[in-house]
mmCIF file of C-alpha atoms in Angstrom:
data_model
loop_
_atom_site.group_PDB
_atom_site.id
_atom_site.type_symbol
_atom_site.label_atom_id
_atom_site.label_comp_id
_atom_site.label_asym_id
_atom_site.label_seq_id
_atom_site.Cartn_x
_atom_site.Cartn_y
_atom_site.Cartn_z
ATOM 1 C CA MET A 19 -12.389 -43.416 19.078
ATOM 2 C CA ASN A 20 -11.003 -45.933 16.560
ATOM 3 C CA GLU A 21 -7.360 -46.786 16.032
ATOM 4 C CA GLN A 22 -6.948 -44.494 13.023
ATOM 5 C CA GLU A 23 -8.289 -41.512 14.960
ATOM 6 C CA LYS A 24 -5.929 -42.288 17.842
ATOM 7 C CA GLU A 25 -3.018 -42.441 15.409
ATOM 8 C CA ILE A 26 -4.013 -39.088 13.908
ATOM 9 C CA LEU A 27 -4.083 -37.447 17.332
ATOM 10 C CA LEU A 28 -0.674 -38.871 18.199
ATOM 11 C CA GLN A 29 0.814 -37.567 14.958
ATOM 12 C CA ILE A 30 -0.728 -34.125 15.540
ATOM 13 C CA ASP A 31 0.679 -33.906 19.069
ATOM 14 C CA ALA A 32 4.120 -35.096 17.961
ATOM 15 C CA LEU A 33 4.341 -32.649 15.059
ATOM 16 C CA HIS A 34 3.049 -29.734 17.102
ATOM 17 C CA SER A 35 5.498 -30.365 19.967
ATOM 18 C CA PHE A 36 8.364 -30.837 17.545
ATOM 19 C CA VAL A 37 7.800 -27.498 15.781
ATOM 20 C CA LEU A 38 7.367 -25.607 19.054
ATOM 21 C CA THR A 39 10.519 -26.955 20.688
ATOM 22 C CA SER A 40 12.911 -27.133 17.721
ATOM 23 C CA THR A 41 15.480 -24.631 16.576
ATOM 24 C CA PRO A 42 15.548 -23.791 12.834
ATOM 25 C CA GLN A 43 18.600 -26.066 12.432
ATOM 26 C CA ILE A 44 16.847 -29.032 14.028
ATOM 27 C CA LEU A 45 13.766 -28.356 11.929
ATOM 28 C CA ARG A 46 15.823 -28.470 8.742
ATOM 29 C CA ASN A 47 17.595 -31.678 9.685
ATOM 30 C CA GLY A 48 15.111 -33.577 11.800
ATOM 31 C CA TYR A 49 11.531 -33.068 10.759
ATOM 32 C CA ARG A 50 11.841 -35.460 7.803
ATOM 33 C CA GLN A 51 12.152 -38.342 10.202
ATOM 34 C CA MET A 52 9.125 -37.084 12.127
ATOM 35 C CA THR A 53 6.965 -37.196 9.000
ATOM 36 C CA ASP A 54 8.044 -40.453 7.335
ATOM 37 C CA PHE A 55 4.484 -41.706 7.784
ATOM 38 C CA THR A 56 3.377 -39.289 5.027
ATOM 39 C CA LEU A 57 5.285 -41.105 2.280
ATOM 40 C CA LYS A 58 2.660 -43.843 2.044
ATOM 41 C CA SER A 59 -0.372 -42.012 3.430
ATOM 42 C CA PRO A 60 -3.299 -40.910 1.226
ATOM 43 C CA THR A 61 -3.661 -37.193 0.552
ATOM 44 C CA GLU A 62 -6.880 -36.949 2.548
ATOM 45 C CA LEU A 63 -5.212 -38.369 5.672
ATOM 46 C CA ILE A 64 -2.212 -36.025 5.346
ATOM 47 C CA GLN A 65 -4.515 -33.041 5.018
ATOM 48 C CA GLN A 66 -6.640 -34.204 7.931
ATOM 49 C CA ILE A 67 -3.629 -34.490 10.218
ATOM 50 C CA PHE A 68 -1.923 -31.262 9.191
ATOM 51 C CA SER A 69 -5.116 -29.207 9.240
ATOM 52 C CA HIS A 70 -5.040 -29.435 13.046
ATOM 53 C CA LEU A 71 -1.701 -27.614 13.146
ATOM 54 C CA PRO A 72 -1.594 -23.788 13.107
ATOM 55 C CA PRO A 73 -0.968 -22.371 9.608
ATOM 56 C CA GLU A 74 2.456 -20.981 10.529
ATOM 57 C CA GLU A 75 3.603 -24.508 11.478
ATOM 58 C CA ASN A 76 2.274 -26.023 8.266
ATOM 59 C CA ILE A 77 4.157 -23.429 6.252
ATOM 60 C CA LEU A 78 7.354 -24.674 7.915
ATOM 61 C CA LEU A 79 6.489 -28.345 7.482
ATOM 62 C CA LYS A 80 5.105 -28.320 3.920
ATOM 63 C CA SER A 81 8.600 -28.651 2.429
ATOM 64 C CA VAL A 82 9.361 -31.834 4.381
ATOM 65 C CA ASN A 83 8.897 -33.962 1.252
ATOM 66 C CA ARG A 84 7.194 -33.869 -2.114
ATOM 67 C CA ARG A 85 4.171 -35.781 -0.833
ATOM 68 C CA VAL A 86 3.462 -33.287 1.942
ATOM 69 C CA TYR A 87 4.120 -30.353 -0.359
ATOM 70 C CA GLN A 88 1.617 -31.602 -2.920
ATOM 71 C CA SER A 89 -0.969 -32.305 -0.233
ATOM 72 C CA LEU A 90 -0.690 -28.940 1.498
ATOM 73 C CA THR A 91 -0.085 -26.569 -1.412
ATOM 74 C CA SER A 92 -3.619 -25.743 -2.447
ATOM 75 C CA ILE A 93 -6.145 -23.029 -1.730
ATOM 76 C CA ALA A 94 -8.583 -25.721 -0.592
ATOM 77 C CA PHE A 95 -6.280 -27.013 2.144
ATOM 78 C CA ALA A 96 -5.156 -23.536 3.181
ATOM 79 C CA SER A 97 -8.815 -22.510 3.481
ATOM 80 C CA GLN A 98 -9.572 -25.520 5.662
ATOM 81 C CA ASN A 99 -6.504 -24.870 7.795
ATOM 82 C CA VAL A 100 -7.105 -21.129 8.249
ATOM 83 C CA ALA A 101 -10.818 -21.600 8.931
ATOM 84 C CA ARG A 102 -9.996 -23.905 11.842
ATOM 85 C CA PHE A 103 -7.988 -21.125 13.531
ATOM 86 C CA SER A 104 -10.176 -18.144 12.565
ATOM 87 C CA PRO A 105 -12.975 -16.509 14.540
ATOM 88 C CA ARG A 106 -16.342 -17.907 13.535
ATOM 89 C CA GLN A 107 -17.787 -14.481 12.871
ATOM 90 C CA LEU A 108 -16.370 -12.451 9.993
ATOM 91 C CA ALA A 109 -14.943 -9.062 10.949
ATOM 92 C CA THR A 110 -16.415 -5.895 9.462
ATOM 93 C CA GLU A 111 -13.552 -3.642 10.563
ATOM 94 C CA THR A 112 -10.161 -4.155 12.150
ATOM 95 C CA THR A 113 -7.576 -1.840 13.673
ATOM 96 C CA ALA A 114 -5.304 -4.433 15.338
ATOM 97 C CA PRO A 115 -3.814 -7.267 13.235
ATOM 98 C CA ASP A 116 -3.436 -10.724 14.802
ATOM 99 C CA ALA A 117 -1.067 -13.503 13.698
ATOM 100 C CA LEU A 118 -3.346 -14.584 10.859
ATOM 101 C CA ASP A 119 -3.697 -11.018 9.622
ATOM 102 C CA ARG A 120 0.078 -10.644 9.509
ATOM 103 C CA GLY A 121 0.182 -13.759 7.337
ATOM 104 C CA LEU A 122 -1.667 -11.759 4.691
ATOM 105 C CA PHE A 123 1.693 -10.153 3.873
ATOM 106 C CA LYS A 124 4.185 -12.955 4.622
ATOM 107 C CA TRP A 125 2.647 -16.345 3.919
ATOM 108 C CA PRO A 126 2.323 -18.229 0.595
ATOM 109 C CA GLU A 127 -0.335 -16.909 -1.733
ATOM 110 C CA GLU A 128 -2.816 -19.733 -1.100
ATOM 111 C CA TYR A 129 -2.850 -18.821 2.594
ATOM 112 C CA ARG A 130 -3.358 -15.153 1.805
ATOM 113 C CA TYR A 131 -6.461 -15.963 -0.228
ATOM 114 C CA ALA A 132 -7.682 -18.193 2.618
ATOM 115 C CA ILE A 133 -7.200 -15.429 5.217
ATOM 116 C CA VAL A 134 -9.251 -13.002 3.138
ATOM 117 C CA GLU A 135 -12.032 -15.562 2.653
ATOM 118 C CA ALA A 136 -12.127 -16.784 6.256
ATOM 119 C CA LYS A 137 -11.654 -13.487 8.104
ATOM 120 C CA LEU A 138 -11.704 -10.295 6.097
ATOM 121 C CA LYS A 139 -13.961 -10.480 3.053
ATOM 122 C CA GLN A 140 -16.712 -8.479 4.774
ATOM 123 C CA CYS A 141 -14.382 -5.838 6.225
ATOM 124 C CA TRP A 142 -15.126 -2.280 5.197
ATOM 125 C CA ARG A 143 -12.210 -0.789 7.159
ATOM 126 C CA VAL A 144 -8.656 -2.120 7.631
ATOM 127 C CA GLU A 145 -6.437 0.333 9.510
ATOM 128 C CA TRP A 146 -3.098 -1.287 10.357
ATOM 129 C CA TYR A 147 -0.660 1.600 10.280
ATOM 130 C CA ALA A 148 2.498 2.752 12.026
ATOM 131 C CA ARG A 149 2.824 0.962 15.354
ATOM 132 C CA TRP A 150 2.046 -2.525 13.996
ATOM 133 C CA ARG A 151 5.283 -2.710 11.976
ATOM 134 C CA LEU A 152 3.889 -5.051 9.370
ATOM 135 C CA GLN A 153 6.493 -6.813 7.224
ATOM 136 C CA GLY A 154 6.219 -8.535 3.863
ATOM 137 C CA THR A 155 4.618 -7.772 0.527
ATOM 138 C CA LEU A 156 1.235 -6.828 -0.836
ATOM 139 C CA GLY A 157 -0.335 -9.478 -3.049
ATOM 140 C CA PRO A 158 -3.227 -10.162 -5.438
ATOM 141 C CA ALA A 159 -5.238 -11.748 -2.618
ATOM 142 C CA LEU A 160 -6.144 -8.207 -1.524
ATOM 143 C CA ALA A 161 -8.570 -8.171 -4.448
ATOM 144 C CA GLY A 162 -10.847 -10.373 -2.329
ATOM 145 C CA LEU A 163 -11.533 -7.487 0.075
ATOM 146 C CA THR A 164 -14.510 -6.457 -2.019
ATOM 147 C CA SER A 165 -16.335 -4.639 0.811
ATOM 148 C CA LEU A 166 -13.363 -2.419 1.604
ATOM 149 C CA GLN A 167 -13.790 1.343 1.839
ATOM 150 C CA VAL A 168 -10.685 2.186 3.907
ATOM 151 C CA LEU A 169 -7.270 0.529 3.551
ATOM 152 C CA ASP A 170 -4.587 2.147 5.706
ATOM 153 C CA LEU A 171 -1.220 0.367 5.803
ATOM 154 C CA GLY A 172 0.928 3.478 6.112
ATOM 155 C CA GLU A 173 4.230 3.647 8.014
ATOM 156 C CA ASN A 174 4.971 -0.091 8.066
ATOM 157 C CA GLN A 175 7.807 -2.138 6.555
ATOM 158 C CA LEU A 176 6.130 -3.429 3.412
ATOM 159 C CA VAL A 177 8.249 -4.005 0.304
ATOM 160 C CA GLY A 178 7.736 -4.986 -3.320
ATOM 161 C CA ALA A 179 5.206 -3.774 -5.850
ATOM 162 C CA ILE A 180 1.703 -2.391 -5.464
ATOM 163 C CA PRO A 181 -0.484 -5.142 -6.970
ATOM 164 C CA ARG A 182 -2.639 -4.128 -9.914
ATOM 165 C CA GLU A 183 -5.488 -6.087 -8.348
ATOM 166 C CA ILE A 184 -6.076 -3.263 -5.850
ATOM 167 C CA GLY A 185 -7.668 -1.463 -8.790
ATOM 168 C CA SER A 186 -10.616 -3.882 -8.576
ATOM 169 C CA LEU A 187 -11.630 -2.597 -5.105
ATOM 170 C CA VAL A 188 -14.077 -0.158 -6.612
ATOM 171 C CA GLY A 189 -15.681 0.707 -3.261
ATOM 172 C CA LEU A 190 -12.407 2.041 -1.876
ATOM 173 C CA GLN A 191 -12.543 5.635 -0.648
ATOM 174 C CA ARG A 192 -9.283 5.979 1.283
ATOM 175 C CA LEU A 193 -5.994 4.268 0.364
ATOM 176 C CA ASN A 194 -2.865 4.920 2.425
ATOM 177 C CA LEU A 195 0.347 3.020 1.631
ATOM 178 C CA ALA A 196 2.668 5.888 2.579
ATOM 179 C CA ARG A 197 6.091 5.543 4.211
ATOM 180 C CA ASN A 198 6.838 1.909 3.461
ATOM 181 C CA ALA A 199 9.514 0.617 1.081
ATOM 182 C CA LEU A 200 7.286 -0.155 -1.885
ATOM 183 C CA SER A 201 8.910 -0.126 -5.325
ATOM 184 C CA GLY A 202 7.988 -0.468 -8.981
ATOM 185 C CA VAL A 203 5.331 1.536 -10.784
ATOM 186 C CA ILE A 204 2.082 3.122 -9.674
ATOM 187 C CA PRO A 205 -0.462 0.777 -11.302
ATOM 188 C CA SER A 206 -2.659 2.493 -13.861
ATOM 189 C CA GLU A 207 -5.515 0.360 -12.496
ATOM 190 C CA LEU A 208 -5.740 2.722 -9.517
ATOM 191 C CA GLY A 209 -7.574 4.972 -11.947
ATOM 192 C CA ASN A 210 -10.545 2.593 -11.624
ATOM 193 C CA LEU A 211 -11.106 3.647 -8.008
ATOM 194 C CA ILE A 212 -13.438 6.467 -8.908
ATOM 195 C CA GLY A 213 -14.830 6.753 -5.364
ATOM 196 C CA LEU A 214 -11.388 7.488 -3.923
ATOM 197 C CA TRP A 215 -11.052 10.811 -2.103
ATOM 198 C CA TYR A 216 -7.693 10.172 -0.373
ATOM 199 C CA LEU A 217 -4.622 8.541 -1.952
ATOM 200 C CA ALA A 218 -1.237 8.502 -0.185
ATOM 201 C CA LEU A 219 1.739 6.720 -1.755
ATOM 202 C CA ASN A 220 4.427 9.128 -0.543
ATOM 203 C CA GLY A 221 7.685 8.105 1.124
ATOM 204 C CA ASN A 222 8.285 4.919 -0.877
ATOM 205 C CA GLN A 223 10.617 4.001 -3.737
ATOM 206 C CA LEU A 224 8.105 4.113 -6.573
ATOM 207 C CA SER A 225 9.508 4.865 -10.005
ATOM 208 C CA MET A 226 8.583 5.549 -13.634
ATOM 209 C CA SER A 227 5.839 8.007 -14.558
ATOM 210 C CA ILE A 228 2.643 9.088 -12.830
ATOM 211 C CA PRO A 229 -0.144 7.242 -14.674
ATOM 212 C CA LYS A 230 -2.479 9.545 -16.565
ATOM 213 C CA GLU A 231 -5.363 7.315 -15.412
ATOM 214 C CA LEU A 232 -5.240 9.042 -12.020
ATOM 215 C CA GLY A 233 -7.059 11.841 -13.803
ATOM 216 C CA ASN A 234 -10.171 9.623 -13.667
ATOM 217 C CA LEU A 235 -10.344 10.152 -9.899
ATOM 218 C CA THR A 236 -12.691 13.109 -10.029
ATOM 219 C CA ASN A 237 -13.659 12.716 -6.350
ATOM 220 C CA LEU A 238 -10.049 12.888 -5.183
ATOM 221 C CA GLU A 239 -9.379 15.582 -2.575
ATOM 222 C CA THR A 240 -5.884 14.606 -1.387
ATOM 223 C CA LEU A 241 -3.039 13.129 -3.451
ATOM 224 C CA TYR A 242 0.354 12.469 -1.831
ATOM 225 C CA LEU A 243 3.049 11.147 -4.208
ATOM 226 C CA GLY A 244 6.095 12.970 -2.793
ATOM 227 C CA GLY A 245 9.351 11.370 -1.706
ATOM 228 C CA ASN A 246 9.572 8.702 -4.406
ATOM 229 C CA LYS A 247 11.616 8.269 -7.593
ATOM 230 C CA LEU A 248 8.885 9.212 -10.035
ATOM 231 C CA SER A 249 10.063 10.544 -13.380
ATOM 232 C CA GLY A 250 8.591 11.823 -16.618
ATOM 233 C CA MET A 251 6.215 14.737 -16.945
ATOM 234 C CA ILE A 252 3.316 15.687 -14.678
ATOM 235 C CA PRO A 253 0.269 14.347 -16.531
ATOM 236 C CA ALA A 254 -2.079 17.064 -17.730
ATOM 237 C CA GLU A 255 -4.945 14.694 -16.870
ATOM 238 C CA LEU A 256 -4.518 15.558 -13.184
ATOM 239 C CA GLY A 257 -6.243 18.805 -14.092
ATOM 240 C CA SER A 258 -9.445 16.746 -14.340
ATOM 241 C CA CYS A 259 -9.363 16.031 -10.594
ATOM 242 C CA ALA A 260 -11.521 19.064 -9.972
ATOM 243 C CA GLY A 261 -12.033 18.267 -6.287
ATOM 244 C CA LEU A 262 -8.329 18.259 -5.390
ATOM 245 C CA GLN A 263 -7.441 20.318 -2.328
ATOM 246 C CA ILE A 264 -3.937 18.967 -1.619
ATOM 247 C CA LEU A 265 -1.457 17.868 -4.314
ATOM 248 C CA GLN A 266 2.053 16.917 -3.233
ATOM 249 C CA LEU A 267 4.500 15.746 -5.916
ATOM 250 C CA ASN A 268 7.668 17.039 -4.244
ATOM 251 C CA SER A 269 11.032 15.265 -3.966
ATOM 252 C CA ASN A 270 10.866 13.186 -7.135
ATOM 253 C CA LEU A 271 12.582 13.267 -10.526
ATOM 254 C CA LEU A 272 9.766 14.909 -12.467
ATOM 255 C CA ARG A 273 10.702 16.983 -15.508
ATOM 256 C CA GLY A 274 9.036 19.194 -18.072
ATOM 257 C CA GLY A 275 6.691 22.063 -17.367
ATOM 258 C CA LEU A 276 3.655 22.592 -15.192
ATOM 259 C CA PRO A 277 0.433 21.652 -17.005
ATOM 260 C CA LYS A 278 -1.759 24.595 -18.032
ATOM 261 C CA GLU A 279 -4.703 22.314 -17.250
ATOM 262 C CA PHE A 280 -4.077 22.966 -13.544
ATOM 263 C CA GLU A 281 -6.117 26.147 -13.954
ATOM 264 C CA ALA A 282 -9.188 23.905 -13.500
ATOM 265 C CA LEU A 283 -8.087 22.991 -9.964
ATOM 266 C CA THR A 284 -10.101 25.786 -8.428
ATOM 267 C CA LYS A 285 -10.408 24.044 -5.042
ATOM 268 C CA LEU A 286 -6.673 23.367 -4.680
ATOM 269 C CA GLN A 287 -5.183 24.818 -1.496
ATOM 270 C CA VAL A 288 -1.728 23.158 -1.327
ATOM 271 C CA LEU A 289 0.593 22.501 -4.284
ATOM 272 C CA TYR A 290 4.064 21.131 -3.479
ATOM 273 C CA LEU A 291 6.393 20.609 -6.448
ATOM 274 C CA GLN A 292 9.760 21.357 -4.836
ATOM 275 C CA GLN A 293 12.912 19.323 -5.412
ATOM 276 C CA ASN A 294 12.185 17.998 -8.880
ATOM 277 C CA ARG A 295 13.633 18.758 -12.319
ATOM 278 C CA LEU A 296 10.813 20.911 -13.643
ATOM 279 C CA GLU A 297 11.723 23.439 -16.315
ATOM 280 C CA GLY A 298 10.317 26.208 -18.427
ATOM 281 C CA GLU A 299 8.089 29.077 -17.311
ATOM 282 C CA LEU A 300 5.249 29.088 -14.826
ATOM 283 C CA PRO A 301 2.034 29.124 -16.896
ATOM 284 C CA ALA A 302 -0.145 32.197 -16.399
ATOM 285 C CA GLU A 303 -3.107 29.798 -16.325
ATOM 286 C CA LEU A 304 -2.091 28.798 -12.776
ATOM 287 C CA GLY A 305 -3.807 32.006 -11.744
ATOM 288 C CA GLY A 306 -7.058 30.058 -12.053
ATOM 289 C CA MET A 307 -6.263 28.222 -8.794
ATOM 290 C CA ALA A 308 -8.135 30.850 -6.820
ATOM 291 C CA ASN A 309 -8.119 28.985 -3.486
ATOM 292 C CA LEU A 310 -4.388 28.174 -3.475
ATOM 293 C CA LYS A 311 -2.768 28.959 -0.117
ATOM 294 C CA GLU A 312 0.604 27.171 -0.270
ATOM 295 C CA PHE A 313 2.692 26.963 -3.448
ATOM 296 C CA ASP A 314 6.246 25.578 -3.415
ATOM 297 C CA VAL A 315 8.307 25.153 -6.596
ATOM 298 C CA SER A 316 11.732 25.606 -5.000
ATOM 299 C CA PHE A 317 14.818 23.788 -6.280
ATOM 300 C CA ASN A 318 13.762 23.042 -9.838
ATOM 301 C CA ASN A 319 14.981 24.469 -13.154
ATOM 302 C CA LEU A 320 12.166 26.948 -13.747
ATOM 303 C CA SER A 321 12.890 30.254 -15.473
ATOM 304 C CA GLY A 322 11.233 33.424 -16.721
ATOM 305 C CA ARG A 323 9.074 35.987 -15.019
ATOM 306 C CA ILE A 324 6.580 34.931 -12.369
ATOM 307 C CA PRO A 325 3.229 35.545 -14.107
ATOM 308 C CA GLU A 326 1.092 38.325 -12.700
ATOM 309 C CA PRO A 327 -1.969 36.039 -12.261
ATOM 310 C CA VAL A 328 0.162 33.924 -9.908
ATOM 311 C CA GLN A 329 1.444 36.971 -8.048
ATOM 312 C CA VAL A 330 -2.074 38.106 -7.227
ATOM 313 C CA LEU A 331 -3.652 34.787 -6.249
ATOM 314 C CA PRO A 332 -6.099 36.056 -3.590
ATOM 315 C CA ASN A 333 -5.546 33.419 -0.908
ATOM 316 C CA LEU A 334 -1.834 32.741 -1.381
ATOM 317 C CA SER A 335 -0.010 32.918 1.968
ATOM 318 C CA THR A 336 3.106 30.831 1.176
ATOM 319 C CA PHE A 337 5.201 30.956 -2.000
ATOM 320 C CA TYR A 338 8.685 29.447 -2.225
ATOM 321 C CA GLN A 339 10.728 29.568 -5.441
ATOM 322 C CA LYS A 340 14.362 29.477 -4.293
ATOM 323 C CA GLY A 341 16.743 27.427 -6.436
ATOM 324 C CA ASN A 342 15.222 28.410 -9.798
ATOM 325 C CA LYS A 343 15.850 31.211 -12.293
ATOM 326 C CA LEU A 344 12.515 32.929 -11.868
ATOM 327 C CA THR A 345 12.536 36.716 -12.093
ATOM 328 C CA VAL A 346 10.422 39.648 -10.867
ATOM 329 C CA ASN A 347 10.614 43.371 -11.403
ATOM 330 C CA SER A 348 10.207 45.991 -8.709
ATOM 331 C CA LEU A 349 6.462 46.251 -9.264
ATOM 332 C CA ASP A 350 6.124 42.472 -9.034
ATOM 333 C CA ARG A 351 8.071 42.440 -5.811
ATOM 334 C CA GLU A 352 5.853 45.127 -4.303
ATOM 335 C CA ARG A 353 2.772 43.254 -5.435
ATOM 336 C CA MET A 354 3.967 40.101 -3.662
ATOM 337 C CA LEU A 355 4.742 41.769 -0.335
ATOM 338 C CA ARG A 356 1.287 40.786 0.894
ATOM 339 C CA ILE A 357 2.258 37.056 0.776
ATOM 340 C CA ARG A 358 3.122 36.221 4.373
ATOM 341 C CA LYS A 359 5.826 33.625 3.591
ATOM 342 C CA CYS A 360 7.601 34.466 0.384
ATOM 343 C CA ASP A 361 11.257 34.195 -0.648
ATOM 344 C CA VAL A 362 11.096 36.427 -3.741
#
């Protein structure tokens, strides 16, 4: 071992011990002195020394001075750094995130790209939901998960926008981002995921309109968008999702009428539209939803007579309409007695 290599090892040990034993206040005030050697060191030497430190430590230390920042802020260095602390064999599925995986949502973007490349690019299934309590944001680095078929990040503590880049994961079949604190719009690029059969975005803070491009998802069987702040009209294009069995748009700010195009949803079994601002009459064309079992339009601004084709839907077992101005006559009421749960 030559003198330069000995010096590198000493610097690595000193930096590593300093980060591990320091409080945030000491780190802010003292680590500049620890890294004075970087001011005159070549970039290659700085990167060589810091690459031996865990990524989370480098993220703390990269702001020590401009020289270190410039040396460490690159995808190339992040890739080298992450690769040193990653398993040698790429994962094909994962249900338990480690420290590096958590960095996919919290660390600078160059590290997120490096994590995908070093660990996850061959994964077909990522299921990190509920009990893992993931924090942070989604980012464009997710577009590197090109083998992904299942992405389940539901019931975590993720914030910010849904990145448009997710729309490039054309092999995706199941996408669950439900019950986080995501905000912003539903990207229209999700309409590119034509193999998707399950999409859950409910229980977030998503706003603006439902993109009409979701009508491209002709293989979709389940669509959960309830419990957001979505506004505008229900896109008629959703009537093109002929395979839909469950459609939940409840508890939003949706307005306008129900699309007549829903008559094409012949496989639909559950339709929840309650607690919106829907108005107008129920279209008679809804009678085409022959397999519908549960239908809830309560607490909207609907009016007029409940159409006979809806009253006689053959499989309807639940129909709630309270909080509207819908009407029925005595014959209608008798006709609807067969519906097991009905508040008419």
